[in-house]
PDB file of C-alpha atoms in Angstrom:
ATOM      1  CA  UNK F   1       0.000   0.000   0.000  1.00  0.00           C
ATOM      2  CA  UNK F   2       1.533   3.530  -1.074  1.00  0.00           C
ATOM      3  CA  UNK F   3       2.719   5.653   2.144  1.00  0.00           C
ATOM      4  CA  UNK F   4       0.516   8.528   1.288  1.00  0.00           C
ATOM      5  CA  UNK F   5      -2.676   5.373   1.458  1.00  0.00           C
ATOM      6  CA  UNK F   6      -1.168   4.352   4.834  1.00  0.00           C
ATOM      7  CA  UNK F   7      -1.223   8.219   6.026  1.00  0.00           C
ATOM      8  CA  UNK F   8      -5.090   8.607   5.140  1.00  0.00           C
ATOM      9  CA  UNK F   9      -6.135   5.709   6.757  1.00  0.00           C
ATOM     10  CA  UNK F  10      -4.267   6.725  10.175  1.00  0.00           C
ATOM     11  CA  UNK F  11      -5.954  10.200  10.036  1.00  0.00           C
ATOM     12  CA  UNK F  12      -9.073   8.581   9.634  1.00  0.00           C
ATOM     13  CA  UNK F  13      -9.393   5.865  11.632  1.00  0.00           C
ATOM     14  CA  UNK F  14      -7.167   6.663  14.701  1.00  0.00           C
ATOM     15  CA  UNK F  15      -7.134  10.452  14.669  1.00  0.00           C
ATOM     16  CA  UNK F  16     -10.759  11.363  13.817  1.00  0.00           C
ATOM     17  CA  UNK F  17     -12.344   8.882  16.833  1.00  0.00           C
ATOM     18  CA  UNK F  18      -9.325  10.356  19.170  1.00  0.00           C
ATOM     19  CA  UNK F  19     -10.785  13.395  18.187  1.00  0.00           C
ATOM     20  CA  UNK F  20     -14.589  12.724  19.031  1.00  0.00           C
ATOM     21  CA  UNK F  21     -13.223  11.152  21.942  1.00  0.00           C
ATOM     22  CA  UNK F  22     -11.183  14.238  22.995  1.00  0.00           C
ATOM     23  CA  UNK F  23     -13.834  16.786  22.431  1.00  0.00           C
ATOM     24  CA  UNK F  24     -15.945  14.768  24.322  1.00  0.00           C
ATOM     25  CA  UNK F  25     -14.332  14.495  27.616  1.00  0.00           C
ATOM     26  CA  UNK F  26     -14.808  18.101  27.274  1.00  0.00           C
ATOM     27  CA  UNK F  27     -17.890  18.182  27.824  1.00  0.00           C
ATOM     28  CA  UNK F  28     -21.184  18.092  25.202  1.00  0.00           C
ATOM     29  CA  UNK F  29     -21.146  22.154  24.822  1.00  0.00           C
ATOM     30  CA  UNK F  30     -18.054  21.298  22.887  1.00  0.00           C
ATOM     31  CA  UNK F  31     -19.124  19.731  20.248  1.00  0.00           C
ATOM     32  CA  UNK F  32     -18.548  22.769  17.461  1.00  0.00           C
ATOM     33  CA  UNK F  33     -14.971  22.412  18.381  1.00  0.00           C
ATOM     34  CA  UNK F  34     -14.981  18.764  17.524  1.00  0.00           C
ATOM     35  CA  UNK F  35     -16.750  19.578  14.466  1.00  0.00           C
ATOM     36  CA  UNK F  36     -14.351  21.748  13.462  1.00  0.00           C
ATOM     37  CA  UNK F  37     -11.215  19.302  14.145  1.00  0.00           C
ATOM     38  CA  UNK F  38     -13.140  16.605  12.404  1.00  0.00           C
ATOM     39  CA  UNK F  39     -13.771  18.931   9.095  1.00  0.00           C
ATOM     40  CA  UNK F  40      -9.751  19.715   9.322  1.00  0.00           C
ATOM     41  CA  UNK F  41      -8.863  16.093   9.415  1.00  0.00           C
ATOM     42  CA  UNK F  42     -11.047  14.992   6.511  1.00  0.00           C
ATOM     43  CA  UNK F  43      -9.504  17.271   4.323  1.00  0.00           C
ATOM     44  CA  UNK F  44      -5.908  16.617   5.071  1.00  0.00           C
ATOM     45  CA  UNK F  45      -6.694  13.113   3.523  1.00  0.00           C
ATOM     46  CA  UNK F  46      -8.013  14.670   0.614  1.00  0.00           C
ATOM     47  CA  UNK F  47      -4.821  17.344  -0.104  1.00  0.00           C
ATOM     48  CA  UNK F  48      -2.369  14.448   1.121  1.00  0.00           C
ATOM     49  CA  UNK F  49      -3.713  12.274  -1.956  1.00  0.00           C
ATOM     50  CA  UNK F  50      -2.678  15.012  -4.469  1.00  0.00           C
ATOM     51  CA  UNK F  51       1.149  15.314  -3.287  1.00  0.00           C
ATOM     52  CA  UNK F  52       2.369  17.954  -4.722  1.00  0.00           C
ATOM     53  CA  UNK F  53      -0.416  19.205  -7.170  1.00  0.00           C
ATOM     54  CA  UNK F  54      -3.384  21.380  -5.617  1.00  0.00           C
ATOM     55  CA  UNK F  55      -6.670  20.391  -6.140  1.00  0.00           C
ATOM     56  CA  UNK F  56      -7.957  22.684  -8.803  1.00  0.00           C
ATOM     57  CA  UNK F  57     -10.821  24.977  -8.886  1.00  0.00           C
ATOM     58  CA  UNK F  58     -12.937  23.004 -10.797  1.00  0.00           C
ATOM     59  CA  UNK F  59     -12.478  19.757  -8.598  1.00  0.00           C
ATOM     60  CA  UNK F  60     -12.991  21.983  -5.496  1.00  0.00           C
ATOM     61  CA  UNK F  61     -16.990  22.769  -7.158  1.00  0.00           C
ATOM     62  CA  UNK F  62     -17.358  19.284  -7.988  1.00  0.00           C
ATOM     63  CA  UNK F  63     -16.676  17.798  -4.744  1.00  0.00           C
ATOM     64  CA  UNK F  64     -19.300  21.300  -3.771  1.00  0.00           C
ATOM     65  CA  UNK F  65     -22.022  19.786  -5.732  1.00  0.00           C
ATOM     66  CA  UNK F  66     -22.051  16.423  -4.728  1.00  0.00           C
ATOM     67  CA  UNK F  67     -22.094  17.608  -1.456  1.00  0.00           C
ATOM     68  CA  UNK F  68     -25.450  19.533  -1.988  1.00  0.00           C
ATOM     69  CA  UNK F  69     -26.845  16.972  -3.844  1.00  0.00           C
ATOM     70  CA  UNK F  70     -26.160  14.880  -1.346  1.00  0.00           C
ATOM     71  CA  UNK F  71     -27.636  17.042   1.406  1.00  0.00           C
ATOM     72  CA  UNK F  72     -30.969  17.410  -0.711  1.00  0.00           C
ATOM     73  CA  UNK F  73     -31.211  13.799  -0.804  1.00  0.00           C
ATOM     74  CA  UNK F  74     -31.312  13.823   3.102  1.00  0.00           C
ATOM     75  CA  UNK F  75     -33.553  16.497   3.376  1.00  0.00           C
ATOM     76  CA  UNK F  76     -35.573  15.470   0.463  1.00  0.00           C
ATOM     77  CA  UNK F  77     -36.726  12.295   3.066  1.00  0.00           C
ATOM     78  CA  UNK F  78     -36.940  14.473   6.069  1.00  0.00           C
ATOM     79  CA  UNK F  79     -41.204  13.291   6.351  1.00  0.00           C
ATOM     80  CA  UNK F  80     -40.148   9.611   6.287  1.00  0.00           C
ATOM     81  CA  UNK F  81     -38.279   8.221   9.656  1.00  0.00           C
ATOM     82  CA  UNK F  82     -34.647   7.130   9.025  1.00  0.00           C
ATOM     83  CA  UNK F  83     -35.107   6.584   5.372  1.00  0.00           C
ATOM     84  CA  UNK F  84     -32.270   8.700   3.874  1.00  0.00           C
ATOM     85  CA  UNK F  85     -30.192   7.915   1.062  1.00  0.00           C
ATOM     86  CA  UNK F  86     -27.713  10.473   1.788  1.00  0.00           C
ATOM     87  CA  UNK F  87     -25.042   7.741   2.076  1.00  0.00           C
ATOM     88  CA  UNK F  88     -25.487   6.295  -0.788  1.00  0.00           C
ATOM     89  CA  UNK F  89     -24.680   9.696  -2.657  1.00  0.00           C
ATOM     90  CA  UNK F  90     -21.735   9.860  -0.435  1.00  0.00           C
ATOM     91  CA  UNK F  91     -20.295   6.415  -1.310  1.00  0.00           C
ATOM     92  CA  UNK F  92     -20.877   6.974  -4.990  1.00  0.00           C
ATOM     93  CA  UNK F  93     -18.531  10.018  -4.598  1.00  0.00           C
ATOM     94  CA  UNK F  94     -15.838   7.467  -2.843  1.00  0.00           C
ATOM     95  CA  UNK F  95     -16.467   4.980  -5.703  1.00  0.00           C
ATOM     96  CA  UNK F  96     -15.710   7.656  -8.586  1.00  0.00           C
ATOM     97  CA  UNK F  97     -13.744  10.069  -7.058  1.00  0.00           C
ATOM     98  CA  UNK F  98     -11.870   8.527  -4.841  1.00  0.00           C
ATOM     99  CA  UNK F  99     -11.649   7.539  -0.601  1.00  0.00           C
ATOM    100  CA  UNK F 100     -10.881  10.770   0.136  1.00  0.00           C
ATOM    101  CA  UNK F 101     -12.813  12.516  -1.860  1.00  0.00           C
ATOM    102  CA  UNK F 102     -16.224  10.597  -0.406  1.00  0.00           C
ATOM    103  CA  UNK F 103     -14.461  10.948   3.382  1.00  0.00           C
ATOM    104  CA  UNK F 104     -14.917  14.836   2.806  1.00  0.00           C
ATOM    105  CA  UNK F 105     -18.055  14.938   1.198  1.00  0.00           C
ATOM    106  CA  UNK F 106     -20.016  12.693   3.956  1.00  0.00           C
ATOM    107  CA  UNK F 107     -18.093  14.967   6.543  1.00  0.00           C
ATOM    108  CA  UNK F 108     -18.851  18.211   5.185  1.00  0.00           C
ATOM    109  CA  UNK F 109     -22.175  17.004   4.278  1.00  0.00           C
ATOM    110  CA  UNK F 110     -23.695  15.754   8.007  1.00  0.00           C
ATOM    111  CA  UNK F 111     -22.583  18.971   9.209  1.00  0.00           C
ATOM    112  CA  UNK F 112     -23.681  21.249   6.610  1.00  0.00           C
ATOM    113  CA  UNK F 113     -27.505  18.990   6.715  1.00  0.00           C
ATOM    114  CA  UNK F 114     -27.508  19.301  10.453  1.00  0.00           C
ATOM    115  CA  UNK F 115     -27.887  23.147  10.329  1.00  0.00           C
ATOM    116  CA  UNK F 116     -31.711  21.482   9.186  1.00  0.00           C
ATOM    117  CA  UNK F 117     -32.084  18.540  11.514  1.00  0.00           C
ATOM    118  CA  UNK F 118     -30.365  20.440  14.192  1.00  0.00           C
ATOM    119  CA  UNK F 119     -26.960  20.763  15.726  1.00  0.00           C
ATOM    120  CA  UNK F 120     -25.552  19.063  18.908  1.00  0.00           C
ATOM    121  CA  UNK F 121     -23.086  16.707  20.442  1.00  0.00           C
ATOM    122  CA  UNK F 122     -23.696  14.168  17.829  1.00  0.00           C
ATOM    123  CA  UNK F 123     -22.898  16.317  14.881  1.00  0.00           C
ATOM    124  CA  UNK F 124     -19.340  15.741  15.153  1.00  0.00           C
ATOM    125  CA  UNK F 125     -19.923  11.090  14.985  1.00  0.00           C
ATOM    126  CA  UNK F 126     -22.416  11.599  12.085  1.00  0.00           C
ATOM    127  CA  UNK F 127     -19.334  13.718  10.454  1.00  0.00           C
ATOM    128  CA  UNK F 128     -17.232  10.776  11.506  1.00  0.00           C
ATOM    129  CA  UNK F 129     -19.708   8.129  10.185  1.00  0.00           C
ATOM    130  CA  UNK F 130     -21.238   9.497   7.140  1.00  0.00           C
ATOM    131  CA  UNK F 131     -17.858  10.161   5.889  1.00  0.00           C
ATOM    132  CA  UNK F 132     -16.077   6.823   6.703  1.00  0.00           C
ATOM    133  CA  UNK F 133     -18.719   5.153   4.485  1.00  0.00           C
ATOM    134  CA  UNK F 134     -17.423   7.062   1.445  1.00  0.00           C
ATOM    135  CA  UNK F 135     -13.644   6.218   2.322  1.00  0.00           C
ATOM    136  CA  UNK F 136     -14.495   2.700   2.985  1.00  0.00           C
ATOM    137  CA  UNK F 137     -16.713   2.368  -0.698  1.00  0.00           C
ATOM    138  CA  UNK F 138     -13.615   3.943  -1.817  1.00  0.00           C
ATOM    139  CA  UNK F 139     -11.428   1.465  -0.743  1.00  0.00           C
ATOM    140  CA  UNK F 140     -13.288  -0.958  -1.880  1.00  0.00           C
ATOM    141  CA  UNK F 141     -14.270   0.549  -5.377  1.00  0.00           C
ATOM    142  CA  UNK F 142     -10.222   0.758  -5.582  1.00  0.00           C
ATOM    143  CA  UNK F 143      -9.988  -3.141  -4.910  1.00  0.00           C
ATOM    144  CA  UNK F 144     -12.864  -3.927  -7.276  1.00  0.00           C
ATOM    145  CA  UNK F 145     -15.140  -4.966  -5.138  1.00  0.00           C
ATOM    146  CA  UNK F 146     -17.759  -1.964  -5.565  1.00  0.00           C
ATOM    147  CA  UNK F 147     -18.197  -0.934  -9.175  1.00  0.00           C
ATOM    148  CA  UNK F 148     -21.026   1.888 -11.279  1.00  0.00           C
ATOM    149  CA  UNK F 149     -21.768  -1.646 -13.200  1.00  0.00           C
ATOM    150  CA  UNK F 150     -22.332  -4.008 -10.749  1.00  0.00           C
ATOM    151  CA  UNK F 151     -25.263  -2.112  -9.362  1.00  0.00           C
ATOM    152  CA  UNK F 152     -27.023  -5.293  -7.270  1.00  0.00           C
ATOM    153  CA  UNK F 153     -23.335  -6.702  -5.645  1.00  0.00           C
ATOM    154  CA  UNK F 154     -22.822  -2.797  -4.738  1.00  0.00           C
ATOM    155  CA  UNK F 155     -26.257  -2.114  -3.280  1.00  0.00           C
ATOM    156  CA  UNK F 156     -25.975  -5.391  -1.315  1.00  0.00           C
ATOM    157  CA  UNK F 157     -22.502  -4.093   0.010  1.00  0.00           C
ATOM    158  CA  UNK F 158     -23.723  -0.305   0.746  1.00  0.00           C
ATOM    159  CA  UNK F 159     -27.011  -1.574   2.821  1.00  0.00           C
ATOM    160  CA  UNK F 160     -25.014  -4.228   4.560  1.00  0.00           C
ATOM    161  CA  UNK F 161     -22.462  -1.500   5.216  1.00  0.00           C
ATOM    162  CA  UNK F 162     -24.501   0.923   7.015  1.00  0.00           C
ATOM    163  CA  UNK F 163     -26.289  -1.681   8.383  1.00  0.00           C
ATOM    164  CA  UNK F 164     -23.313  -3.374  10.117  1.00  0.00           C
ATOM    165  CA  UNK F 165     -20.813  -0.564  10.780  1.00  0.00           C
ATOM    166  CA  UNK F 166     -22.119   3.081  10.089  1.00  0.00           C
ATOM    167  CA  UNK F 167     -25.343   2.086  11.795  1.00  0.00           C
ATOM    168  CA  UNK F 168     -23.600   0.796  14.847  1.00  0.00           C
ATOM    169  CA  UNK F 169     -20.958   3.684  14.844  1.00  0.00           C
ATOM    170  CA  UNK F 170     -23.879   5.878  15.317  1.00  0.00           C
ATOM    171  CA  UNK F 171     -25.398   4.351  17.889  1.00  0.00           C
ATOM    172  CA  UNK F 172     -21.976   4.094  19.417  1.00  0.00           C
ATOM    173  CA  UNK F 173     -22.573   7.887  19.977  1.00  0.00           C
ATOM    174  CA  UNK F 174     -25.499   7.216  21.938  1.00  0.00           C
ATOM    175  CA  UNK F 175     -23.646   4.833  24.072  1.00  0.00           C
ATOM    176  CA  UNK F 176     -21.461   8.071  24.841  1.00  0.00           C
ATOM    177  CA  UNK F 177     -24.210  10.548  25.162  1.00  0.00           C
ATOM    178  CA  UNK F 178     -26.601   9.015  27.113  1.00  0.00           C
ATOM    179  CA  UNK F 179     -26.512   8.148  30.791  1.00  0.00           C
ATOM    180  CA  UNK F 180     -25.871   4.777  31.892  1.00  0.00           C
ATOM    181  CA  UNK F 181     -25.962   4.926  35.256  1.00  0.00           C
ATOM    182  CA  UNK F 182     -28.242   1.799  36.243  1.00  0.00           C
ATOM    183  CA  UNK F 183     -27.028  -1.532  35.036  1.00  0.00           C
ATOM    184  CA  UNK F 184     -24.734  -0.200  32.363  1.00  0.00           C
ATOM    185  CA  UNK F 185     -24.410  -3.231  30.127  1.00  0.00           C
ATOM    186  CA  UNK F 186     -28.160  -3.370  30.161  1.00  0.00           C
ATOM    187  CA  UNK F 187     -28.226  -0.088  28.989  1.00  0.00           C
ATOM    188  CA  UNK F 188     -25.835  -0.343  26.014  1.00  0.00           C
ATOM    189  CA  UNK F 189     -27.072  -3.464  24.636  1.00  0.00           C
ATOM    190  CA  UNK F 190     -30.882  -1.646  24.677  1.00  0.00           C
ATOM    191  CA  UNK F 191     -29.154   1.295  22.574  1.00  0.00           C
ATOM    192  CA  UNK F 192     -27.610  -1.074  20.009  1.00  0.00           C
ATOM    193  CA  UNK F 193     -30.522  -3.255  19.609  1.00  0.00           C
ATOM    194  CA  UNK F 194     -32.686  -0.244  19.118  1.00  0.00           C
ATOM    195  CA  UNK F 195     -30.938   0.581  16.458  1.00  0.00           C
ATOM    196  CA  UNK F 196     -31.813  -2.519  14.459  1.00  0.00           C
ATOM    197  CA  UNK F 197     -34.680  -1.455  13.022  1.00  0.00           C
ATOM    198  CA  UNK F 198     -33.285   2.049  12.283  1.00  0.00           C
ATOM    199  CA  UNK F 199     -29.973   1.064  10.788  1.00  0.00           C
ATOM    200  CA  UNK F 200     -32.341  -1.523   8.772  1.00  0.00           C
ATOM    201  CA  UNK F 201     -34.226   1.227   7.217  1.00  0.00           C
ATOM    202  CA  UNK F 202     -31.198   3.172   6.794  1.00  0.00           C
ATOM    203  CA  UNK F 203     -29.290   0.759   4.950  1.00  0.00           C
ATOM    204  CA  UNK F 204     -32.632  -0.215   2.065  1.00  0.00           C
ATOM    205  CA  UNK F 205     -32.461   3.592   1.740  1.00  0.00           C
ATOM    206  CA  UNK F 206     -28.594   3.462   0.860  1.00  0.00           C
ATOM    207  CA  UNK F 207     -29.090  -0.016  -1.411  1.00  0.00           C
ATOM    208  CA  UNK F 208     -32.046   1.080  -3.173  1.00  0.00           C
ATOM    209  CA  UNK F 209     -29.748   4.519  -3.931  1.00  0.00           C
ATOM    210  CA  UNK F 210     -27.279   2.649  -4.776  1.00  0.00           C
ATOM    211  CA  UNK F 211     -28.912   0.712  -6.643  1.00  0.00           C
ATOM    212  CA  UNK F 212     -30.809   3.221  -8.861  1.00  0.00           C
ATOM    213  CA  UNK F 213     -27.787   5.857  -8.914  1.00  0.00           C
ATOM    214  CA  UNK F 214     -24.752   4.782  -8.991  1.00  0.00           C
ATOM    215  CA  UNK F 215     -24.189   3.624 -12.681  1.00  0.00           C
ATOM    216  CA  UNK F 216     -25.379   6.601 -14.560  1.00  0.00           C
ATOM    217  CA  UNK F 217     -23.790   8.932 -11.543  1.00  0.00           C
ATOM    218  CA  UNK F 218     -20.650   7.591 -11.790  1.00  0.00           C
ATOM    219  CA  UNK F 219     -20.846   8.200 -15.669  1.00  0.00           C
ATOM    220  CA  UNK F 220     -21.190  11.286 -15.744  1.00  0.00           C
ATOM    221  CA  UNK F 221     -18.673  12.178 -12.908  1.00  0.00           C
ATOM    222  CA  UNK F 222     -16.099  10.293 -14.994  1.00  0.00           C
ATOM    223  CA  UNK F 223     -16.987  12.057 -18.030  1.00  0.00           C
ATOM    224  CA  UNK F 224     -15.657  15.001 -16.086  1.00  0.00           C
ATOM    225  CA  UNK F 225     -13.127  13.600 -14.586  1.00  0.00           C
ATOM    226  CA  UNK F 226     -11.733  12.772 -18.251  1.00  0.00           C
ATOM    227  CA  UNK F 227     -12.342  15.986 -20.062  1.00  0.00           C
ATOM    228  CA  UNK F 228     -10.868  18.286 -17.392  1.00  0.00           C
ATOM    229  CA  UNK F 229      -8.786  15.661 -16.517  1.00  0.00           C
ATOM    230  CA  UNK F 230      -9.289  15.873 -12.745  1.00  0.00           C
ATOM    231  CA  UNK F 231      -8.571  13.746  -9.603  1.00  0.00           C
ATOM    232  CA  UNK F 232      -6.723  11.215 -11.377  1.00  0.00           C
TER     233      UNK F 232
END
């Protein structure tokens, strides 16, 4: 794996959760400071993966607009409980554009949606979650195991995804926030299992977008990436 790989992942998975952790200990009024460390992390991933060449301008509005889009898409569903296919925008960003590329985006985007669903102490492990599901499709799109043209294999692998870590990493943040003061294990295996039926939802939303999206998405984000030649 190249060095500058190695560096991203370290960022994201150590430094990010030592982060959240951090800020946390802090207390929950700190959570816009957390928010901001989180936002500076994810894009040192994203410069880091360019070396020596700066993103351009036109990447910079790209990466702008698929973060909108994918904030519509969340509020789009804000009437129907847990049934947002935000992700799955975010992951086809990771397959196309790259790991980091989808990290920043599902940041950027959970904070930037959250000025609609509201702010708090969990702003800053939705940042953490939404955008580790577009560096993880990256990763994966990179190995060849999530492509635009196998659209059922990459649905299954989104839902299951959310389903069985994003899902889980969210309701880890509950596990922080809320108090567990009687019978503690009781408590955190009632958090987790109440999120079954949420991260369920969650995850048909994300394979269903998937599903539907990602093919003729991905086609036109590589037509641009080919005739402005950018992140390649």
């Amino acid at each position: 794996m190249q060095k500058k790989s190695l560096i991203n992942i370290l960022i994201i998975i150590i430094l990010v959760p030592a982060a959240l952790i951090i800020t946390w200990k802090l207390g929950d009024r700190q959570y816009w400071l957390s928010s901001v460390t989180v936002i500076i992390l994810a894009m040192v991933p994203f410069f880091v993966s360019f070396e020596k060449r700066k993103p351009t301008a036109r990447e910079m509005v790209t990466l702008a607009t698929m973060c909108a889009i994918a904030v519509a898409s969340r509020v789009a569903f804000i009437m129907v409980p847990n049934f947002k296919p935000m992700l799955g925008i975010v992951m086809i960003v990771g397959i196309s554009l790259g790991a980091e590329a989808g990290f920043l985006t599902g940041a950027i985007g959970a904070l930037v949606s959250n000025f609609i669903f509201g702010q708090g102490p969990w702003t800053p492990w939705q940042m953490f979650a939404y955008g580790l599901s577009g560096f993880i499709a990256g990763l994966l799109a990179k190995a060849g195991i999530m492509k635009p043209e196998r659209r059922f294999s990459s649905a299954i692998i989104g839902g299951f995804m959310i389903f069985l870590l994003i899902g889980p990493v969210l309701d880890t943040c509950s596990v922080f926030l809320m108090s567990t003061m009687y019978n503690p294990d009781a408590s955190i295996l009632a958090i987790y299992a109440a999120g079954v039926p949420v991260n369920a939802v969650h995850g048909l939303a994300v394979a269903l977008t998937l599903f539907i999206l990602c093919k003729p998405m991905c086609e036109k984000l590589d037509r641009i990436k080919n005739k402005y030649g950018m992140l390649q």
